[in-house]
Amino acid sequence: MDHRREPPPTAADPAIAAANPAGYSIPPGTYARIGPTAVVPSGLLGRESFTWRFWRTPSWLFTTVVCALIGAGMVAGVVMNIEADGVSWWMLLVGGIGLLLCTTALNALVGRTRADADGLAVRTLFTRRRLPWREVPGALGTRAWVGARGTTGACVTVRAPGSRRQVDVPGTTRVGFSNRALERAEADRDGILAWALGQGYLTHADLHL
């Protein structure tokens, strides 16, 4: 009898397995724009389009609610005081801050990120960007910042070809005390590209632009 031993099965590489959920693979050679472990966000698997709002992340949901409540309260208080006592400089200051907070909340309500077969569209209260998929890999980036009391934040950005201004992508902003904000923003950026690649909206050649 032949007692030759069969070689033991090779364990799957966790990084490769993580990069290929449900057939959405990131083939070798496409890492110029996205990392080798980039995955499609679980909420996007199998979808032909998606929309992200500012409140997709907990930090912006909290910001929206707080700004709306405080801003509306400040504006209402100023209006009542003006009716009772007349106009003063400090009322105008408080009213201005209240309007600024209300504008922040309104921006969160209006802003959205929309991706479909035609490309990627980003809309905020004051800005609109619409890019075909062939321009998206070179337009997406990330930015990070340090806030007060040790907080950190990061988000995905988009810059239209020929433009110097970066626009924050709604639904990708994260702020907190964790140092993983930038890591999560990069995962969102790579996830958008991985999703578009899986849907056939992007090709391997597009990712090497």
JSON list of C-alpha atoms in Angstrom, two decimals:
[
{"chain": "A", "resi": 1, "resn": "MET", "atom": "CA", "xyz": [0.00, 0.00, 0.00]},
{"chain": "A", "resi": 2, "resn": "ASP", "atom": "CA", "xyz": [1.11, 3.51, -0.67]},
{"chain": "A", "resi": 3, "resn": "HIS", "atom": "CA", "xyz": [1.45, 5.34, 2.64]},
{"chain": "A", "resi": 4, "resn": "ARG", "atom": "CA", "xyz": [2.60, 8.63, 1.23]},
{"chain": "A", "resi": 5, "resn": "ARG", "atom": "CA", "xyz": [1.32, 11.51, 3.26]},
{"chain": "A", "resi": 6, "resn": "GLU", "atom": "CA", "xyz": [-0.76, 14.21, 1.69]},
{"chain": "A", "resi": 7, "resn": "PRO", "atom": "CA", "xyz": [0.46, 17.75, 2.45]},
{"chain": "A", "resi": 8, "resn": "PRO", "atom": "CA", "xyz": [-1.59, 19.44, 5.17]},
{"chain": "A", "resi": 9, "resn": "PRO", "atom": "CA", "xyz": [-4.18, 21.93, 3.94]},
{"chain": "A", "resi": 10, "resn": "THR", "atom": "CA", "xyz": [-2.97, 25.49, 3.84]},
{"chain": "A", "resi": 11, "resn": "ALA", "atom": "CA", "xyz": [-4.84, 27.87, 6.14]},
{"chain": "A", "resi": 12, "resn": "ALA", "atom": "CA", "xyz": [-6.47, 30.80, 4.43]},
{"chain": "A", "resi": 13, "resn": "ASP", "atom": "CA", "xyz": [-4.77, 34.12, 4.85]},
{"chain": "A", "resi": 14, "resn": "PRO", "atom": "CA", "xyz": [-7.09, 36.20, 7.10]},
{"chain": "A", "resi": 15, "resn": "ALA", "atom": "CA", "xyz": [-6.21, 39.37, 5.19]},
{"chain": "A", "resi": 16, "resn": "ILE", "atom": "CA", "xyz": [-7.15, 37.80, 1.86]},
{"chain": "A", "resi": 17, "resn": "ALA", "atom": "CA", "xyz": [-10.32, 36.31, 3.30]},
{"chain": "A", "resi": 18, "resn": "ALA", "atom": "CA", "xyz": [-11.34, 39.67, 4.74]},
{"chain": "A", "resi": 19, "resn": "ALA", "atom": "CA", "xyz": [-10.77, 41.34, 1.40]},
{"chain": "A", "resi": 20, "resn": "ASN", "atom": "CA", "xyz": [-13.16, 39.07, -0.44]},
{"chain": "A", "resi": 21, "resn": "PRO", "atom": "CA", "xyz": [-16.59, 39.19, 1.22]},
{"chain": "A", "resi": 22, "resn": "ALA", "atom": "CA", "xyz": [-19.42, 37.74, -0.84]},
{"chain": "A", "resi": 23, "resn": "GLY", "atom": "CA", "xyz": [-17.41, 37.79, -4.06]},
{"chain": "A", "resi": 24, "resn": "TYR", "atom": "CA", "xyz": [-16.44, 41.46, -3.82]},
{"chain": "A", "resi": 25, "resn": "SER", "atom": "CA", "xyz": [-12.72, 40.97, -4.27]},
{"chain": "A", "resi": 26, "resn": "ILE", "atom": "CA", "xyz": [-9.81, 43.34, -4.48]},
{"chain": "A", "resi": 27, "resn": "PRO", "atom": "CA", "xyz": [-7.61, 41.51, -7.00]},
{"chain": "A", "resi": 28, "resn": "PRO", "atom": "CA", "xyz": [-3.79, 41.62, -6.82]},
{"chain": "A", "resi": 29, "resn": "GLY", "atom": "CA", "xyz": [-2.33, 44.62, -8.56]},
{"chain": "A", "resi": 30, "resn": "THR", "atom": "CA", "xyz": [-5.09, 47.05, -7.65]},
{"chain": "A", "resi": 31, "resn": "TYR", "atom": "CA", "xyz": [-3.54, 48.38, -4.47]},
{"chain": "A", "resi": 32, "resn": "ALA", "atom": "CA", "xyz": [-2.34, 51.67, -5.92]},
{"chain": "A", "resi": 33, "resn": "ARG", "atom": "CA", "xyz": [-5.46, 53.40, -4.61]},
{"chain": "A", "resi": 34, "resn": "ILE", "atom": "CA", "xyz": [-6.86, 51.02, -2.01]},
{"chain": "A", "resi": 35, "resn": "GLY", "atom": "CA", "xyz": [-5.29, 48.78, 0.61]},
{"chain": "A", "resi": 36, "resn": "PRO", "atom": "CA", "xyz": [-5.03, 45.00, 0.25]},
{"chain": "A", "resi": 37, "resn": "THR", "atom": "CA", "xyz": [-7.57, 44.43, 3.04]},
{"chain": "A", "resi": 38, "resn": "ALA", "atom": "CA", "xyz": [-10.13, 46.95, 1.79]},
{"chain": "A", "resi": 39, "resn": "VAL", "atom": "CA", "xyz": [-13.64, 45.56, 2.11]},
{"chain": "A", "resi": 40, "resn": "VAL", "atom": "CA", "xyz": [-17.07, 46.62, 0.98]},
{"chain": "A", "resi": 41, "resn": "PRO", "atom": "CA", "xyz": [-19.00, 48.06, 3.97]},
{"chain": "A", "resi": 42, "resn": "SER", "atom": "CA", "xyz": [-21.53, 45.46, 5.09]},
{"chain": "A", "resi": 43, "resn": "GLY", "atom": "CA", "xyz": [-24.47, 47.78, 4.44]},
{"chain": "A", "resi": 44, "resn": "LEU", "atom": "CA", "xyz": [-23.48, 48.12, 0.76]},
{"chain": "A", "resi": 45, "resn": "LEU", "atom": "CA", "xyz": [-23.12, 44.46, -0.23]},
{"chain": "A", "resi": 46, "resn": "GLY", "atom": "CA", "xyz": [-25.32, 43.65, -3.20]},
{"chain": "A", "resi": 47, "resn": "ARG", "atom": "CA", "xyz": [-26.65, 47.20, -3.57]},
{"chain": "A", "resi": 48, "resn": "GLU", "atom": "CA", "xyz": [-26.52, 49.04, -6.90]},
{"chain": "A", "resi": 49, "resn": "SER", "atom": "CA", "xyz": [-26.57, 52.45, -5.22]},
{"chain": "A", "resi": 50, "resn": "PHE", "atom": "CA", "xyz": [-26.38, 53.97, -1.76]},
{"chain": "A", "resi": 51, "resn": "THR", "atom": "CA", "xyz": [-26.91, 57.24, 0.09]},
{"chain": "A", "resi": 52, "resn": "TRP", "atom": "CA", "xyz": [-24.99, 58.33, 3.18]},
{"chain": "A", "resi": 53, "resn": "ARG", "atom": "CA", "xyz": [-26.13, 61.16, 5.40]},
{"chain": "A", "resi": 54, "resn": "PHE", "atom": "CA", "xyz": [-24.12, 63.14, 7.94]},
{"chain": "A", "resi": 55, "resn": "TRP", "atom": "CA", "xyz": [-25.81, 61.32, 10.82]},
{"chain": "A", "resi": 56, "resn": "ARG", "atom": "CA", "xyz": [-24.50, 57.93, 9.61]},
{"chain": "A", "resi": 57, "resn": "THR", "atom": "CA", "xyz": [-21.77, 58.32, 12.22]},
{"chain": "A", "resi": 58, "resn": "PRO", "atom": "CA", "xyz": [-22.66, 58.69, 15.93]},
{"chain": "A", "resi": 59, "resn": "SER", "atom": "CA", "xyz": [-20.52, 61.80, 16.39]},
{"chain": "A", "resi": 60, "resn": "TRP", "atom": "CA", "xyz": [-22.41, 63.74, 13.71]},
{"chain": "A", "resi": 61, "resn": "LEU", "atom": "CA", "xyz": [-25.78, 62.48, 14.89]},
{"chain": "A", "resi": 62, "resn": "PHE", "atom": "CA", "xyz": [-24.96, 63.86, 18.35]},
{"chain": "A", "resi": 63, "resn": "THR", "atom": "CA", "xyz": [-23.67, 67.12, 16.84]},
{"chain": "A", "resi": 64, "resn": "THR", "atom": "CA", "xyz": [-26.80, 67.59, 14.75]},
{"chain": "A", "resi": 65, "resn": "VAL", "atom": "CA", "xyz": [-29.19, 67.10, 17.67]},
{"chain": "A", "resi": 66, "resn": "VAL", "atom": "CA", "xyz": [-27.21, 69.33, 20.04]},
{"chain": "A", "resi": 67, "resn": "CYS", "atom": "CA", "xyz": [-26.74, 72.14, 17.50]},
{"chain": "A", "resi": 68, "resn": "ALA", "atom": "CA", "xyz": [-30.41, 72.10, 16.54]},
{"chain": "A", "resi": 69, "resn": "LEU", "atom": "CA", "xyz": [-31.68, 72.24, 20.13]},
{"chain": "A", "resi": 70, "resn": "ILE", "atom": "CA", "xyz": [-29.19, 74.80, 21.45]},
{"chain": "A", "resi": 71, "resn": "GLY", "atom": "CA", "xyz": [-29.28, 76.96, 18.33]},
{"chain": "A", "resi": 72, "resn": "ALA", "atom": "CA", "xyz": [-33.08, 77.09, 18.21]},
{"chain": "A", "resi": 73, "resn": "GLY", "atom": "CA", "xyz": [-33.24, 77.87, 21.93]},
{"chain": "A", "resi": 74, "resn": "MET", "atom": "CA", "xyz": [-30.71, 80.70, 21.63]},
{"chain": "A", "resi": 75, "resn": "VAL", "atom": "CA", "xyz": [-32.47, 82.29, 18.66]},
{"chain": "A", "resi": 76, "resn": "ALA", "atom": "CA", "xyz": [-35.87, 82.03, 20.34]},
{"chain": "A", "resi": 77, "resn": "GLY", "atom": "CA", "xyz": [-34.48, 83.55, 23.55]},
{"chain": "A", "resi": 78, "resn": "VAL", "atom": "CA", "xyz": [-32.94, 86.47, 21.67]},
{"chain": "A", "resi": 79, "resn": "VAL", "atom": "CA", "xyz": [-36.18, 87.18, 19.82]},
{"chain": "A", "resi": 80, "resn": "MET", "atom": "CA", "xyz": [-38.17, 87.25, 23.08]},
{"chain": "A", "resi": 81, "resn": "ASN", "atom": "CA", "xyz": [-35.61, 89.51, 24.78]},
{"chain": "A", "resi": 82, "resn": "ILE", "atom": "CA", "xyz": [-35.58, 91.93, 21.86]},
{"chain": "A", "resi": 83, "resn": "GLU", "atom": "CA", "xyz": [-39.35, 92.18, 21.99]},
{"chain": "A", "resi": 84, "resn": "ALA", "atom": "CA", "xyz": [-39.23, 92.87, 25.73]},
{"chain": "A", "resi": 85, "resn": "ASP", "atom": "CA", "xyz": [-36.11, 95.03, 26.17]},
{"chain": "A", "resi": 86, "resn": "GLY", "atom": "CA", "xyz": [-35.01, 96.14, 22.72]},
{"chain": "A", "resi": 87, "resn": "VAL", "atom": "CA", "xyz": [-31.82, 95.39, 20.81]},
{"chain": "A", "resi": 88, "resn": "SER", "atom": "CA", "xyz": [-28.41, 95.17, 22.50]},
{"chain": "A", "resi": 89, "resn": "TRP", "atom": "CA", "xyz": [-24.99, 94.06, 21.27]},
{"chain": "A", "resi": 90, "resn": "TRP", "atom": "CA", "xyz": [-24.86, 90.95, 23.43]},
{"chain": "A", "resi": 91, "resn": "MET", "atom": "CA", "xyz": [-28.25, 89.82, 22.09]},
{"chain": "A", "resi": 92, "resn": "LEU", "atom": "CA", "xyz": [-26.94, 90.15, 18.56]},
{"chain": "A", "resi": 93, "resn": "LEU", "atom": "CA", "xyz": [-23.87, 88.11, 19.52]},
{"chain": "A", "resi": 94, "resn": "VAL", "atom": "CA", "xyz": [-25.94, 85.36, 21.10]},
{"chain": "A", "resi": 95, "resn": "GLY", "atom": "CA", "xyz": [-28.30, 85.40, 18.14]},
{"chain": "A", "resi": 96, "resn": "GLY", "atom": "CA", "xyz": [-25.39, 85.07, 15.72]},
{"chain": "A", "resi": 97, "resn": "ILE", "atom": "CA", "xyz": [-24.04, 82.05, 17.58]},
{"chain": "A", "resi": 98, "resn": "GLY", "atom": "CA", "xyz": [-27.51, 80.52, 17.59]},
{"chain": "A", "resi": 99, "resn": "LEU", "atom": "CA", "xyz": [-27.85, 81.03, 13.84]},
{"chain": "A", "resi": 100, "resn": "LEU", "atom": "CA", "xyz": [-24.44, 79.43, 13.30]},
{"chain": "A", "resi": 101, "resn": "LEU", "atom": "CA", "xyz": [-25.50, 76.36, 15.28]},
{"chain": "A", "resi": 102, "resn": "CYS", "atom": "CA", "xyz": [-28.76, 76.17, 13.34]},
{"chain": "A", "resi": 103, "resn": "THR", "atom": "CA", "xyz": [-26.80, 76.39, 10.07]},
{"chain": "A", "resi": 104, "resn": "THR", "atom": "CA", "xyz": [-24.62, 73.47, 11.19]},
{"chain": "A", "resi": 105, "resn": "ALA", "atom": "CA", "xyz": [-27.72, 71.40, 11.91]},
{"chain": "A", "resi": 106, "resn": "LEU", "atom": "CA", "xyz": [-29.30, 72.39, 8.58]},
{"chain": "A", "resi": 107, "resn": "ASN", "atom": "CA", "xyz": [-26.12, 71.41, 6.75]},
{"chain": "A", "resi": 108, "resn": "ALA", "atom": "CA", "xyz": [-26.34, 67.97, 8.36]},
{"chain": "A", "resi": 109, "resn": "LEU", "atom": "CA", "xyz": [-29.96, 67.61, 7.26]},
{"chain": "A", "resi": 110, "resn": "VAL", "atom": "CA", "xyz": [-29.28, 68.69, 3.67]},
{"chain": "A", "resi": 111, "resn": "GLY", "atom": "CA", "xyz": [-25.89, 67.05, 3.12]},
{"chain": "A", "resi": 112, "resn": "ARG", "atom": "CA", "xyz": [-25.62, 63.62, 1.56]},
{"chain": "A", "resi": 113, "resn": "THR", "atom": "CA", "xyz": [-23.34, 61.32, -0.38]},
{"chain": "A", "resi": 114, "resn": "ARG", "atom": "CA", "xyz": [-24.97, 59.49, -3.28]},
{"chain": "A", "resi": 115, "resn": "ALA", "atom": "CA", "xyz": [-23.28, 56.76, -5.33]},
{"chain": "A", "resi": 116, "resn": "ASP", "atom": "CA", "xyz": [-24.85, 54.97, -8.29]},
{"chain": "A", "resi": 117, "resn": "ALA", "atom": "CA", "xyz": [-23.98, 53.78, -11.77]},
{"chain": "A", "resi": 118, "resn": "ASP", "atom": "CA", "xyz": [-23.45, 57.36, -12.96]},
{"chain": "A", "resi": 119, "resn": "GLY", "atom": "CA", "xyz": [-20.81, 58.27, -10.38]},
{"chain": "A", "resi": 120, "resn": "LEU", "atom": "CA", "xyz": [-20.36, 59.82, -6.95]},
{"chain": "A", "resi": 121, "resn": "ALA", "atom": "CA", "xyz": [-22.34, 62.90, -5.91]},
{"chain": "A", "resi": 122, "resn": "VAL", "atom": "CA", "xyz": [-21.59, 64.91, -2.75]},
{"chain": "A", "resi": 123, "resn": "ARG", "atom": "CA", "xyz": [-23.94, 67.64, -1.58]},
{"chain": "A", "resi": 124, "resn": "THR", "atom": "CA", "xyz": [-23.74, 69.99, 1.38]},
{"chain": "A", "resi": 125, "resn": "LEU", "atom": "CA", "xyz": [-25.60, 73.19, 2.19]},
{"chain": "A", "resi": 126, "resn": "PHE", "atom": "CA", "xyz": [-23.16, 75.30, 0.16]},
{"chain": "A", "resi": 127, "resn": "THR", "atom": "CA", "xyz": [-21.38, 72.83, -2.13]},
{"chain": "A", "resi": 128, "resn": "ARG", "atom": "CA", "xyz": [-22.16, 70.25, -4.78]},
{"chain": "A", "resi": 129, "resn": "ARG", "atom": "CA", "xyz": [-19.78, 67.84, -6.46]},
{"chain": "A", "resi": 130, "resn": "ARG", "atom": "CA", "xyz": [-20.68, 65.27, -9.11]},
{"chain": "A", "resi": 131, "resn": "LEU", "atom": "CA", "xyz": [-17.92, 63.02, -10.46]},
{"chain": "A", "resi": 132, "resn": "PRO", "atom": "CA", "xyz": [-18.02, 60.15, -12.95]},
{"chain": "A", "resi": 133, "resn": "TRP", "atom": "CA", "xyz": [-16.43, 56.99, -11.59]},
{"chain": "A", "resi": 134, "resn": "ARG", "atom": "CA", "xyz": [-13.30, 57.30, -13.73]},
{"chain": "A", "resi": 135, "resn": "GLU", "atom": "CA", "xyz": [-12.43, 60.49, -11.78]},
{"chain": "A", "resi": 136, "resn": "VAL", "atom": "CA", "xyz": [-13.31, 59.22, -8.30]},
{"chain": "A", "resi": 137, "resn": "PRO", "atom": "CA", "xyz": [-10.13, 57.25, -7.43]},
{"chain": "A", "resi": 138, "resn": "GLY", "atom": "CA", "xyz": [-7.96, 60.32, -7.89]},
{"chain": "A", "resi": 139, "resn": "ALA", "atom": "CA", "xyz": [-10.42, 62.66, -6.20]},
{"chain": "A", "resi": 140, "resn": "LEU", "atom": "CA", "xyz": [-11.01, 60.84, -2.90]},
{"chain": "A", "resi": 141, "resn": "GLY", "atom": "CA", "xyz": [-8.74, 61.52, 0.06]},
{"chain": "A", "resi": 142, "resn": "THR", "atom": "CA", "xyz": [-8.86, 61.85, 3.83]},
{"chain": "A", "resi": 143, "resn": "ARG", "atom": "CA", "xyz": [-8.09, 64.54, 6.35]},
{"chain": "A", "resi": 144, "resn": "ALA", "atom": "CA", "xyz": [-7.58, 64.44, 10.10]},
{"chain": "A", "resi": 145, "resn": "TRP", "atom": "CA", "xyz": [-7.48, 67.05, 12.84]},
{"chain": "A", "resi": 146, "resn": "VAL", "atom": "CA", "xyz": [-6.96, 67.43, 16.57]},
{"chain": "A", "resi": 147, "resn": "GLY", "atom": "CA", "xyz": [-9.71, 69.12, 18.55]},
{"chain": "A", "resi": 148, "resn": "ALA", "atom": "CA", "xyz": [-10.10, 70.43, 22.05]},
{"chain": "A", "resi": 149, "resn": "ARG", "atom": "CA", "xyz": [-9.23, 68.34, 25.11]},
{"chain": "A", "resi": 150, "resn": "GLY", "atom": "CA", "xyz": [-7.48, 65.63, 23.18]},
{"chain": "A", "resi": 151, "resn": "THR", "atom": "CA", "xyz": [-10.26, 64.78, 20.75]},
{"chain": "A", "resi": 152, "resn": "THR", "atom": "CA", "xyz": [-9.38, 63.68, 17.24]},
{"chain": "A", "resi": 153, "resn": "GLY", "atom": "CA", "xyz": [-11.41, 63.66, 14.06]},
{"chain": "A", "resi": 154, "resn": "ALA", "atom": "CA", "xyz": [-11.16, 62.52, 10.48]},
{"chain": "A", "resi": 155, "resn": "CYS", "atom": "CA", "xyz": [-13.29, 62.21, 7.36]},
{"chain": "A", "resi": 156, "resn": "VAL", "atom": "CA", "xyz": [-13.18, 61.34, 3.69]},
{"chain": "A", "resi": 157, "resn": "THR", "atom": "CA", "xyz": [-12.76, 64.27, 1.31]},
{"chain": "A", "resi": 158, "resn": "VAL", "atom": "CA", "xyz": [-13.38, 64.76, -2.39]},
{"chain": "A", "resi": 159, "resn": "ARG", "atom": "CA", "xyz": [-11.66, 67.25, -4.67]},
{"chain": "A", "resi": 160, "resn": "ALA", "atom": "CA", "xyz": [-12.92, 67.80, -8.19]},
{"chain": "A", "resi": 161, "resn": "PRO", "atom": "CA", "xyz": [-10.28, 67.78, -10.96]},
{"chain": "A", "resi": 162, "resn": "GLY", "atom": "CA", "xyz": [-8.78, 71.24, -11.32]},
{"chain": "A", "resi": 163, "resn": "SER", "atom": "CA", "xyz": [-10.16, 72.41, -7.97]},
{"chain": "A", "resi": 164, "resn": "ARG", "atom": "CA", "xyz": [-8.05, 73.26, -4.92]},
{"chain": "A", "resi": 165, "resn": "ARG", "atom": "CA", "xyz": [-10.92, 72.98, -2.45]},
{"chain": "A", "resi": 166, "resn": "GLN", "atom": "CA", "xyz": [-11.58, 69.76, -0.60]},
{"chain": "A", "resi": 167, "resn": "VAL", "atom": "CA", "xyz": [-15.16, 68.96, 0.37]},
{"chain": "A", "resi": 168, "resn": "ASP", "atom": "CA", "xyz": [-15.92, 66.70, 3.33]},
{"chain": "A", "resi": 169, "resn": "VAL", "atom": "CA", "xyz": [-17.92, 63.64, 2.30]},
{"chain": "A", "resi": 170, "resn": "PRO", "atom": "CA", "xyz": [-21.16, 63.44, 4.35]},
{"chain": "A", "resi": 171, "resn": "GLY", "atom": "CA", "xyz": [-21.49, 60.29, 6.41]},
{"chain": "A", "resi": 172, "resn": "THR", "atom": "CA", "xyz": [-17.76, 59.76, 6.97]},
{"chain": "A", "resi": 173, "resn": "THR", "atom": "CA", "xyz": [-16.90, 62.24, 9.75]},
{"chain": "A", "resi": 174, "resn": "ARG", "atom": "CA", "xyz": [-15.90, 60.73, 13.08]},
{"chain": "A", "resi": 175, "resn": "VAL", "atom": "CA", "xyz": [-14.84, 62.66, 16.18]},
{"chain": "A", "resi": 176, "resn": "GLY", "atom": "CA", "xyz": [-13.88, 61.28, 19.57]},
{"chain": "A", "resi": 177, "resn": "PHE", "atom": "CA", "xyz": [-11.08, 60.40, 21.92]},
{"chain": "A", "resi": 178, "resn": "SER", "atom": "CA", "xyz": [-10.03, 57.31, 19.97]},
{"chain": "A", "resi": 179, "resn": "ASN", "atom": "CA", "xyz": [-7.01, 57.54, 17.69]},
{"chain": "A", "resi": 180, "resn": "ARG", "atom": "CA", "xyz": [-8.77, 55.32, 15.15]},
{"chain": "A", "resi": 181, "resn": "ALA", "atom": "CA", "xyz": [-10.73, 58.13, 13.49]},
{"chain": "A", "resi": 182, "resn": "LEU", "atom": "CA", "xyz": [-8.33, 58.38, 10.55]},
{"chain": "A", "resi": 183, "resn": "GLU", "atom": "CA", "xyz": [-8.21, 54.59, 10.20]},
{"chain": "A", "resi": 184, "resn": "ARG", "atom": "CA", "xyz": [-12.01, 54.48, 9.92]},
{"chain": "A", "resi": 185, "resn": "ALA", "atom": "CA", "xyz": [-12.06, 57.34, 7.43]},
{"chain": "A", "resi": 186, "resn": "GLU", "atom": "CA", "xyz": [-9.55, 55.49, 5.27]},
{"chain": "A", "resi": 187, "resn": "ALA", "atom": "CA", "xyz": [-11.71, 52.36, 5.54]},
{"chain": "A", "resi": 188, "resn": "ASP", "atom": "CA", "xyz": [-14.71, 54.36, 4.29]},
{"chain": "A", "resi": 189, "resn": "ARG", "atom": "CA", "xyz": [-12.70, 55.75, 1.38]},
{"chain": "A", "resi": 190, "resn": "ASP", "atom": "CA", "xyz": [-11.39, 52.32, 0.41]},
{"chain": "A", "resi": 191, "resn": "GLY", "atom": "CA", "xyz": [-14.83, 50.80, 0.95]},
{"chain": "A", "resi": 192, "resn": "ILE", "atom": "CA", "xyz": [-16.40, 53.16, -1.60]},
{"chain": "A", "resi": 193, "resn": "LEU", "atom": "CA", "xyz": [-13.80, 52.14, -4.18]},
{"chain": "A", "resi": 194, "resn": "ALA", "atom": "CA", "xyz": [-14.12, 48.45, -3.33]},
{"chain": "A", "resi": 195, "resn": "TRP", "atom": "CA", "xyz": [-17.90, 48.66, -3.72]},
{"chain": "A", "resi": 196, "resn": "ALA", "atom": "CA", "xyz": [-17.62, 50.43, -7.08]},
{"chain": "A", "resi": 197, "resn": "LEU", "atom": "CA", "xyz": [-15.11, 47.83, -8.25]},
{"chain": "A", "resi": 198, "resn": "GLY", "atom": "CA", "xyz": [-17.41, 45.00, -7.19]},
{"chain": "A", "resi": 199, "resn": "GLN", "atom": "CA", "xyz": [-20.35, 46.60, -9.01]},
{"chain": "A", "resi": 200, "resn": "GLY", "atom": "CA", "xyz": [-18.32, 47.02, -12.18]},
{"chain": "A", "resi": 201, "resn": "TYR", "atom": "CA", "xyz": [-18.48, 50.83, -12.03]},
{"chain": "A", "resi": 202, "resn": "LEU", "atom": "CA", "xyz": [-14.67, 50.91, -11.75]},
{"chain": "A", "resi": 203, "resn": "THR", "atom": "CA", "xyz": [-12.08, 48.78, -13.48]},
{"chain": "A", "resi": 204, "resn": "HIS", "atom": "CA", "xyz": [-8.62, 47.77, -12.39]},
{"chain": "A", "resi": 205, "resn": "ALA", "atom": "CA", "xyz": [-7.18, 50.31, -14.80]},
{"chain": "A", "resi": 206, "resn": "ASP", "atom": "CA", "xyz": [-9.20, 53.09, -13.15]},
{"chain": "A", "resi": 207, "resn": "LEU", "atom": "CA", "xyz": [-7.58, 52.34, -9.79]},
{"chain": "A", "resi": 208, "resn": "HIS", "atom": "CA", "xyz": [-4.12, 52.89, -11.30]},
{"chain": "A", "resi": 209, "resn": "LEU", "atom": "CA", "xyz": [-4.90, 56.37, -12.66]}
]
